CSV table of C-alpha atoms in Angstrom, one decimal:
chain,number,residue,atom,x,y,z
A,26,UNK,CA,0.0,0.0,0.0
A,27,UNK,CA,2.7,2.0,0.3
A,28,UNK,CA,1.7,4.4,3.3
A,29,UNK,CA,4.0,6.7,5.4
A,30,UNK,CA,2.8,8.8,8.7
A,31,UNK,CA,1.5,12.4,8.1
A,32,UNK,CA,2.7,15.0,9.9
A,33,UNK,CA,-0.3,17.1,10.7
A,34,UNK,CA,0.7,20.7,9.1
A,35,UNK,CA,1.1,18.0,5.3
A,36,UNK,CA,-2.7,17.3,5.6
A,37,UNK,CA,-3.1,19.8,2.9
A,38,UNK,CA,-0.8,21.5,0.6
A,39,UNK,CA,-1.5,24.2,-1.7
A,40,UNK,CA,0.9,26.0,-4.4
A,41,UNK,CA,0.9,28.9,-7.3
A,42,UNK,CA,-1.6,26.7,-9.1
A,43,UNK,CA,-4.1,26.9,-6.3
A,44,UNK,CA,-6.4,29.6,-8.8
A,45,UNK,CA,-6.4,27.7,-11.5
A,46,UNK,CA,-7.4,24.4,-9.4
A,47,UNK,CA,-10.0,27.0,-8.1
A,48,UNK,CA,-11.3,28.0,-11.3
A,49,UNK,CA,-11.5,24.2,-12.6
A,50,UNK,CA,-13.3,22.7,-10.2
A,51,UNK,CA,-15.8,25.7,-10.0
A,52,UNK,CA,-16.6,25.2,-13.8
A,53,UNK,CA,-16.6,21.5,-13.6
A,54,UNK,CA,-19.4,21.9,-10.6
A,55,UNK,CA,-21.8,24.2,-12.7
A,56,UNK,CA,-21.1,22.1,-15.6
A,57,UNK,CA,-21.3,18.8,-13.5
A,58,UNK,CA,-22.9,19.0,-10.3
A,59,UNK,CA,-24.0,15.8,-8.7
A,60,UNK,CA,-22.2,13.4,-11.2
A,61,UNK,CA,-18.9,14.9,-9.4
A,62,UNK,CA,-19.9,16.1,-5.7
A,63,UNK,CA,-23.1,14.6,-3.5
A,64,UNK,CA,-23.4,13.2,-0.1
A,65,UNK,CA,-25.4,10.3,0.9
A,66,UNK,CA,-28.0,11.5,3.8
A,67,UNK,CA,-26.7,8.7,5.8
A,68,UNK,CA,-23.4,10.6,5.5
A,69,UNK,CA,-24.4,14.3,5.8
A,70,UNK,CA,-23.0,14.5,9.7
A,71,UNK,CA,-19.4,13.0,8.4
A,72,UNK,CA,-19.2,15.7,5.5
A,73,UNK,CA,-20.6,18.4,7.9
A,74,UNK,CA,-17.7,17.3,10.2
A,75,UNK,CA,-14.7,17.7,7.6
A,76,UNK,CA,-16.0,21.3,7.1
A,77,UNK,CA,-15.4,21.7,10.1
A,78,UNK,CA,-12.2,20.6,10.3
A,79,UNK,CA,-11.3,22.5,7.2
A,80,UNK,CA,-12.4,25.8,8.8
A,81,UNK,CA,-10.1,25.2,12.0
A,82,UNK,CA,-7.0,23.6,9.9
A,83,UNK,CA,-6.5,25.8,7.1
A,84,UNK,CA,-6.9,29.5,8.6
A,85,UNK,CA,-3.8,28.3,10.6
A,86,UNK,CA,-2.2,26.4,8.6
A,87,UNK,CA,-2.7,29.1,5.7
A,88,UNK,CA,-3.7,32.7,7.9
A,89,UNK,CA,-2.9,34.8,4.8
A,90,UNK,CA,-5.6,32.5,2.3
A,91,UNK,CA,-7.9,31.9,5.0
A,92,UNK,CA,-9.5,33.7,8.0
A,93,UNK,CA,-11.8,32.2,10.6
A,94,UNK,CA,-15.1,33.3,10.9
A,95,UNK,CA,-18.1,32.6,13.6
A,96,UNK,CA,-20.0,30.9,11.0
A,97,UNK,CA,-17.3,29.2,9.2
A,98,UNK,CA,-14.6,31.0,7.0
A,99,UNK,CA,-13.4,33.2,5.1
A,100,UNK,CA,-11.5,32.5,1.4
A,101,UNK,CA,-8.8,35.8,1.0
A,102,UNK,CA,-7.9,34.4,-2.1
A,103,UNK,CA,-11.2,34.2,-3.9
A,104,UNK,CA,-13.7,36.3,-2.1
A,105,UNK,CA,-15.7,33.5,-1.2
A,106,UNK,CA,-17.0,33.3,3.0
A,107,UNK,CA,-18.4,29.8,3.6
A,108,UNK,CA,-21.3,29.8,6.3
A,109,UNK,CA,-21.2,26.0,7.6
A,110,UNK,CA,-23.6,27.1,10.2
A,111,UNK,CA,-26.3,28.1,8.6
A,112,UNK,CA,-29.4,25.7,7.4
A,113,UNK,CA,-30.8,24.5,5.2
A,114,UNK,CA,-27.0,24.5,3.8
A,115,UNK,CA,-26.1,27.1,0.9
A,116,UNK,CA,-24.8,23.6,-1.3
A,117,UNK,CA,-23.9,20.2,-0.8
A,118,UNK,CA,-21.2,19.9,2.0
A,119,UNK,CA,-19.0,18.1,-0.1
A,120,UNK,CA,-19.7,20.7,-2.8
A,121,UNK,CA,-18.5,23.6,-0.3
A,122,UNK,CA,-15.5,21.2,0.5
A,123,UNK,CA,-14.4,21.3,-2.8
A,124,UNK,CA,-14.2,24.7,-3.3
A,125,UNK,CA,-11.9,24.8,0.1
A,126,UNK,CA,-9.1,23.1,-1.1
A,127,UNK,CA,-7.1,22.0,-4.5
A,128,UNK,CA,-8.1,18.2,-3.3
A,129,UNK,CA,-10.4,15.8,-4.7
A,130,UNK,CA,-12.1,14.2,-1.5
A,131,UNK,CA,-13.9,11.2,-0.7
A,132,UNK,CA,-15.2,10.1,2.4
A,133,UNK,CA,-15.6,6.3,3.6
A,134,UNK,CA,-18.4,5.2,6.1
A,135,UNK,CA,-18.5,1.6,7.5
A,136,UNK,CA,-21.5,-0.2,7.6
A,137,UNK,CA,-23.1,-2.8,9.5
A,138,UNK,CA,-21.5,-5.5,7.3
A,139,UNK,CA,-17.8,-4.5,8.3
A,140,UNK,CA,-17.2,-2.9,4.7
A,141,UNK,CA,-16.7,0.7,3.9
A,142,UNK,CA,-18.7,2.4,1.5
A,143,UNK,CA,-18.3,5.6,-0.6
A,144,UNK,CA,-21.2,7.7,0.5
A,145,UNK,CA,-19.3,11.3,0.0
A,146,UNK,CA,-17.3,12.5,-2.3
A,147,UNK,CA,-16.0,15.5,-4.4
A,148,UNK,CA,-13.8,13.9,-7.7
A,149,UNK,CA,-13.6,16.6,-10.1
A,150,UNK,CA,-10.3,16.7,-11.0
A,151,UNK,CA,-9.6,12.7,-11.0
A,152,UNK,CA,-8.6,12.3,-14.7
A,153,UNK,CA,-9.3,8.7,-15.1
A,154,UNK,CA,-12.1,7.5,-12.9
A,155,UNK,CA,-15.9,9.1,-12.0
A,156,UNK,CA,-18.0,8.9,-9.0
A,157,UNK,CA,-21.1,8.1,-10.3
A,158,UNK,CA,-19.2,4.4,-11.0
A,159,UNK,CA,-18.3,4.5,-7.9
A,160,UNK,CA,-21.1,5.9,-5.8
A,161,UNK,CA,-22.3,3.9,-2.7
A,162,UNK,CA,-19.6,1.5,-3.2
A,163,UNK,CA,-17.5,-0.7,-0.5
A,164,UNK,CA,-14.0,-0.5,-0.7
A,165,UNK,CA,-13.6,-3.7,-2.0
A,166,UNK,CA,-16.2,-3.4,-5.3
A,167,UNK,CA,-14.6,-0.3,-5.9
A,168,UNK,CA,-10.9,-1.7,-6.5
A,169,UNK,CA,-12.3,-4.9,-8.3
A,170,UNK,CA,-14.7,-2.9,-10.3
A,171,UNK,CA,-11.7,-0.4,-12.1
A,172,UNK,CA,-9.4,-3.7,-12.4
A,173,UNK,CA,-6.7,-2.4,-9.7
A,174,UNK,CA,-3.6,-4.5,-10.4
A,175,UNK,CA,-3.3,-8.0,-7.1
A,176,UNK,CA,-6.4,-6.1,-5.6
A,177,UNK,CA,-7.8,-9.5,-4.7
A,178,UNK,CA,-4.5,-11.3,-4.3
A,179,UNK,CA,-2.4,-9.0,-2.6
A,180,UNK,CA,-4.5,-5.9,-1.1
A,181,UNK,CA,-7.8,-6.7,-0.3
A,182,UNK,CA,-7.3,-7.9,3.6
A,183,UNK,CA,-4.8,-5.6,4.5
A,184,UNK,CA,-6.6,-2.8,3.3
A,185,UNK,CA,-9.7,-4.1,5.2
A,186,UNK,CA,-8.0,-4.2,7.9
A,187,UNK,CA,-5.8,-1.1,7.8
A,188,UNK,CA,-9.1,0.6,7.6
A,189,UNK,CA,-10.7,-0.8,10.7
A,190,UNK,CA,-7.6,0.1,12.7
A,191,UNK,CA,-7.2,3.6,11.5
A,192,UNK,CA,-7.2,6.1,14.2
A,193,UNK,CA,-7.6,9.7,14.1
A,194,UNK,CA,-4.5,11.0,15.5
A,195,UNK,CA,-2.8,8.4,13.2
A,196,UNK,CA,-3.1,10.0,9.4
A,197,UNK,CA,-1.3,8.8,6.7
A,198,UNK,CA,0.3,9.7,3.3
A,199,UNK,CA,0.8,7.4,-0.1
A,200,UNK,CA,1.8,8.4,-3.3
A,201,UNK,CA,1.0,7.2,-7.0
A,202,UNK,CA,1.6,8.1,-10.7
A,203,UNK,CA,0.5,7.5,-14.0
A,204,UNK,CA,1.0,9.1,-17.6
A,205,UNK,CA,-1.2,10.6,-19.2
A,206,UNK,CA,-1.6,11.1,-23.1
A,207,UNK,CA,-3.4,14.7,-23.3
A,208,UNK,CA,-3.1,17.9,-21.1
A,209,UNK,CA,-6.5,18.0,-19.6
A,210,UNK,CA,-6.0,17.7,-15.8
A,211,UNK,CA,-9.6,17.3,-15.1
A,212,UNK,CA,-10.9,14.3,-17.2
A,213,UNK,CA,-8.3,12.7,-19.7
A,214,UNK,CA,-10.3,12.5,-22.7
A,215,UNK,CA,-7.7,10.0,-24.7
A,216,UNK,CA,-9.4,7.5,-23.0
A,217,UNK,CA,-13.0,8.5,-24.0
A,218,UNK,CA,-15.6,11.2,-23.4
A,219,UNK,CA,-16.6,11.5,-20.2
A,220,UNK,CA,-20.4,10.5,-20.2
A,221,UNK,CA,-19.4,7.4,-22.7
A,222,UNK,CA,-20.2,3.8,-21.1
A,223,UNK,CA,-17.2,2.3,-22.7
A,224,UNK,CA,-14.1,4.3,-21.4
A,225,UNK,CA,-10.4,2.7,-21.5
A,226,UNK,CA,-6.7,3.0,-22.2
A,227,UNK,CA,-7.8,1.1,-25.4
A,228,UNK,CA,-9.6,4.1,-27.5
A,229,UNK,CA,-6.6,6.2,-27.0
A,230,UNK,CA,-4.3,6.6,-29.7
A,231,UNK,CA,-1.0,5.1,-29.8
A,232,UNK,CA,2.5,6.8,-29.8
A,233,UNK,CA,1.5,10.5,-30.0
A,234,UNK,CA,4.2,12.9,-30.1
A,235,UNK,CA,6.3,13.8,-26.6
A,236,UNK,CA,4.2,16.7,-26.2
A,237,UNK,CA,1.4,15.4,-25.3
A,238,UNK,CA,2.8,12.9,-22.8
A,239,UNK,CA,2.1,14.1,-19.2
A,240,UNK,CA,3.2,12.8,-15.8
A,241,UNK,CA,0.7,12.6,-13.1
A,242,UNK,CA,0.7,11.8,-9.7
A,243,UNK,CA,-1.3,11.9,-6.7
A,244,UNK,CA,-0.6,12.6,-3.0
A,245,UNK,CA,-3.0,10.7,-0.9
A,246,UNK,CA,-3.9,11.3,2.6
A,247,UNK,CA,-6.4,9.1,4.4
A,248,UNK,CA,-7.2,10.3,8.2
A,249,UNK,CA,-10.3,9.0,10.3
A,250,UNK,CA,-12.6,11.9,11.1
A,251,UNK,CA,-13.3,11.8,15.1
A,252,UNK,CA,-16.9,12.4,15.4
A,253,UNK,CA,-18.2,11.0,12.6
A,254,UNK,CA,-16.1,7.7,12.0
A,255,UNK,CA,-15.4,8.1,8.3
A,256,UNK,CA,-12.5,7.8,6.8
A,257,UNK,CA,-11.4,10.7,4.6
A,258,UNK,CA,-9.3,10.3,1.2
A,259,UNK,CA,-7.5,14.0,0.1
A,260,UNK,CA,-6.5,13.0,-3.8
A,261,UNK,CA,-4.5,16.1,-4.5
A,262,UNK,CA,-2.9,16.0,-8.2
A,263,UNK,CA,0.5,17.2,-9.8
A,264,UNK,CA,0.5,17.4,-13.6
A,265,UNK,CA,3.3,17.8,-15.4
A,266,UNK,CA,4.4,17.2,-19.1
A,267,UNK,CA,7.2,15.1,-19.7
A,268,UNK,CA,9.3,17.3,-21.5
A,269,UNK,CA,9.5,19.9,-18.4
A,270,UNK,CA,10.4,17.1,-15.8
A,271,UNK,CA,12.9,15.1,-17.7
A,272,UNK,CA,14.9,18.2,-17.2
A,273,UNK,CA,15.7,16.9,-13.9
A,274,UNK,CA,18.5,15.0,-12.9
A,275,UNK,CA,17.8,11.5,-12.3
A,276,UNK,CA,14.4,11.6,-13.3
A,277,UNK,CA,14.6,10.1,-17.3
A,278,UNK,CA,16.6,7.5,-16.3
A,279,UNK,CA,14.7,6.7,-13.3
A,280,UNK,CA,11.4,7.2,-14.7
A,281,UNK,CA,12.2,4.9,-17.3
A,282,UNK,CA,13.2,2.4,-15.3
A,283,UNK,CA,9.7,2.5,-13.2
A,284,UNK,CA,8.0,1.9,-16.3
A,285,UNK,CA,9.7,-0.6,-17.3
A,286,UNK,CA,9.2,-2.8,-14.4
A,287,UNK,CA,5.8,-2.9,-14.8
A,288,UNK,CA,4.2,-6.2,-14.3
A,289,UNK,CA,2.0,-7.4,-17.1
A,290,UNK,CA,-1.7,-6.4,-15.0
A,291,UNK,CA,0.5,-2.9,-14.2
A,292,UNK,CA,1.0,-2.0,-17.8
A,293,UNK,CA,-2.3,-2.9,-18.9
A,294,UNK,CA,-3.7,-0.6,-15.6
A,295,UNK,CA,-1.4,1.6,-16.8
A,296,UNK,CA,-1.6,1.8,-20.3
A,297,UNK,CA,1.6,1.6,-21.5
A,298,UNK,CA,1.3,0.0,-24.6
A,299,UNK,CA,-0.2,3.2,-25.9
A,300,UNK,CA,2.3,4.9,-25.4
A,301,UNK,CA,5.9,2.8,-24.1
A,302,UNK,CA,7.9,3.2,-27.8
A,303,UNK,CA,8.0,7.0,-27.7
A,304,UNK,CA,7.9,8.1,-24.6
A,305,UNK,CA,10.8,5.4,-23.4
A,306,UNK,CA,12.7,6.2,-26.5
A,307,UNK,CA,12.9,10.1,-25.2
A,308,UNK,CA,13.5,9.3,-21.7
A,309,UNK,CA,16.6,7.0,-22.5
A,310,UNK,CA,17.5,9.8,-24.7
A,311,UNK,CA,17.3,12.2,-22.1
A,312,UNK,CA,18.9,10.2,-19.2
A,313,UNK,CA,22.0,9.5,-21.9
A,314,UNK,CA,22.2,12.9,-22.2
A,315,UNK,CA,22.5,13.9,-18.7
A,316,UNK,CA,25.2,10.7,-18.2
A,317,UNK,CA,27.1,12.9,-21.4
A,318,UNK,CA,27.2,15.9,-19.4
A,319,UNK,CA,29.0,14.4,-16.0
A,320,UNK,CA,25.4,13.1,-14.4
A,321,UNK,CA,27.0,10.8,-11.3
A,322,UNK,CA,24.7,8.0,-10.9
A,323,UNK,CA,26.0,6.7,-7.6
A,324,UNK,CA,25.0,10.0,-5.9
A,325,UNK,CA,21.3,10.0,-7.3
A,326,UNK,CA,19.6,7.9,-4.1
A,327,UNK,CA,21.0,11.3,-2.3
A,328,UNK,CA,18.8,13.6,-4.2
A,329,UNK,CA,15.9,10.9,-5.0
A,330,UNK,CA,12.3,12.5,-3.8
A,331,UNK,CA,9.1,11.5,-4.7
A,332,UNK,CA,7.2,11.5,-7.4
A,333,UNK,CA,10.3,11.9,-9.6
């Protein structure tokens, strides 16, 4: 799984991009609405409970984006003052949550069966997957469901159980990545439009030119709200196009590597044959490139970070 501690002020990071991430997810919500953000009634106290957590966390964490108000808070950024108070509410929870932060969030609720189910959630920037698949799922159908790589052989229990022992003052961090054949951060549409039933790596055309190869990555946090008992996912995205962080040191070479290594149920997840024979061509290109210039390979665990 891949999970490291979180230390408290990481829970959410923002960055010069935080307007634009603004911007997209405000458009995507008018254009969208419940097919991206909704709560489940059962789950209207857990979602009403991460507001509240954002309103106390980020005006300290961030005092010169965000101010504290008595009804809620105050965005210095955008204008925007969120009244969490008030009710009925002015929009879906998880719809006001959204607009707090450059996150996609989901929140996990167990049932009386032992399984946790998505019953609120905010996934308007994910790229590749939609809640409405998702929507009212337990953990388990929604790995199985979008063909996660061992899910059943490797994951599933731990994962259960990781889950069930989670505690609040115990949040964690995980990291993945995956490339991406067009620029659009919000939904890639190289692997089909958005409201089509059939969606996948394979309607995506093959070997397009480096341009249009981006990396992306998300930084996951989960964290068990204390109230309400749901566990809540932050899915905040980096996007990058390949030609601006093969630039790096290191990162060709070791990118290429990573991609190569791919099991076979990986690269299938992941794509790759759409896209292996150009993209590994420019990275190997790249990384030789860097070893031409004096690149010292025995130094690069020194200066390896994460995700490149």
């Amino acid at each position: 799984m891949g999970l490291r501690t979180m230390k408290w002020d990481e829970w959410i990071e923002l960055d010069n991009h935080y307007l634009k991430f603004h911007a997209d997810k405000a458009r995507r919500i008018a254009e969208r609405g419940l097919k991206c953000c909704r709560t489940a009634p059962e789950a209207f106290d857990g979602a009403m409970e991460l507001l509240e957590e954002f309103c106390n966390y980020l005006p300290e964490r961030y005092p010169t984006l965000y101010r504290k108000t008595p009804d809620g808070m105050d965005n210095l950024a955008t204008g925007e003052s969120f009244n969490i108070s008030e009710r009925p509410l002015f929009e879906d929870p998880m719809q006001m949550a959204a607009r707090m932060v450059q996150d996609d969030l989901a929140i996990m609720f167990e049932k009386s069966d032992g399984q946790y189910y998505l019953l609120a959630g905010s996934i308007l920037l994910a790229g590749f997957w939609r809640l409405e698949d998702k929507w009212q799922m337990p953990l388990s159908e929604i790995h199985t469901s979008g063909d996660v790589p061992g899910f059943k052989q490797k994951l599933e229990k731990a994962m259960l159980n990781f889950f069930r022992r989670l505690q609040p003052n115990s949040p964690v961090l995980r990291n993945n990545y995956f490339i991406q054949v067009d620029d659009n951060l919000a939904w890639s549409d190289s692997i089909g439009p958005e409201d089509d039933d059939h969606i996948g790596w394979n309607t995506a055309a093959k070997n397009k030119a480096i341009e249009n190869h981006w990396f992306r990555s998300e930084r996951q946090s989960l964290r068990r709200l204390p109230r309400s008992g749901g566990v809540v996912f932050t899915i905040r995205t980096y996007f990058h196009p390949i030609i601006e962080i093969a630039q790096q040191p290191y990162v060709p070479g070791r990118l290429a590597s990573a991609i190569r290594s791919w099991g076979d149920d990986v690269a299938r997840y992941k794509g790759r044959e759409r896209y292996q024979d150009v993209l590994l061509e420019y990275l190997d290109a790249r990384h030789q490139e860097q070893l031409d210039a004096g690149l010292d390979v025995s130094k690069e665990d020194d200066e390896r970070s994460y995700p490149y």
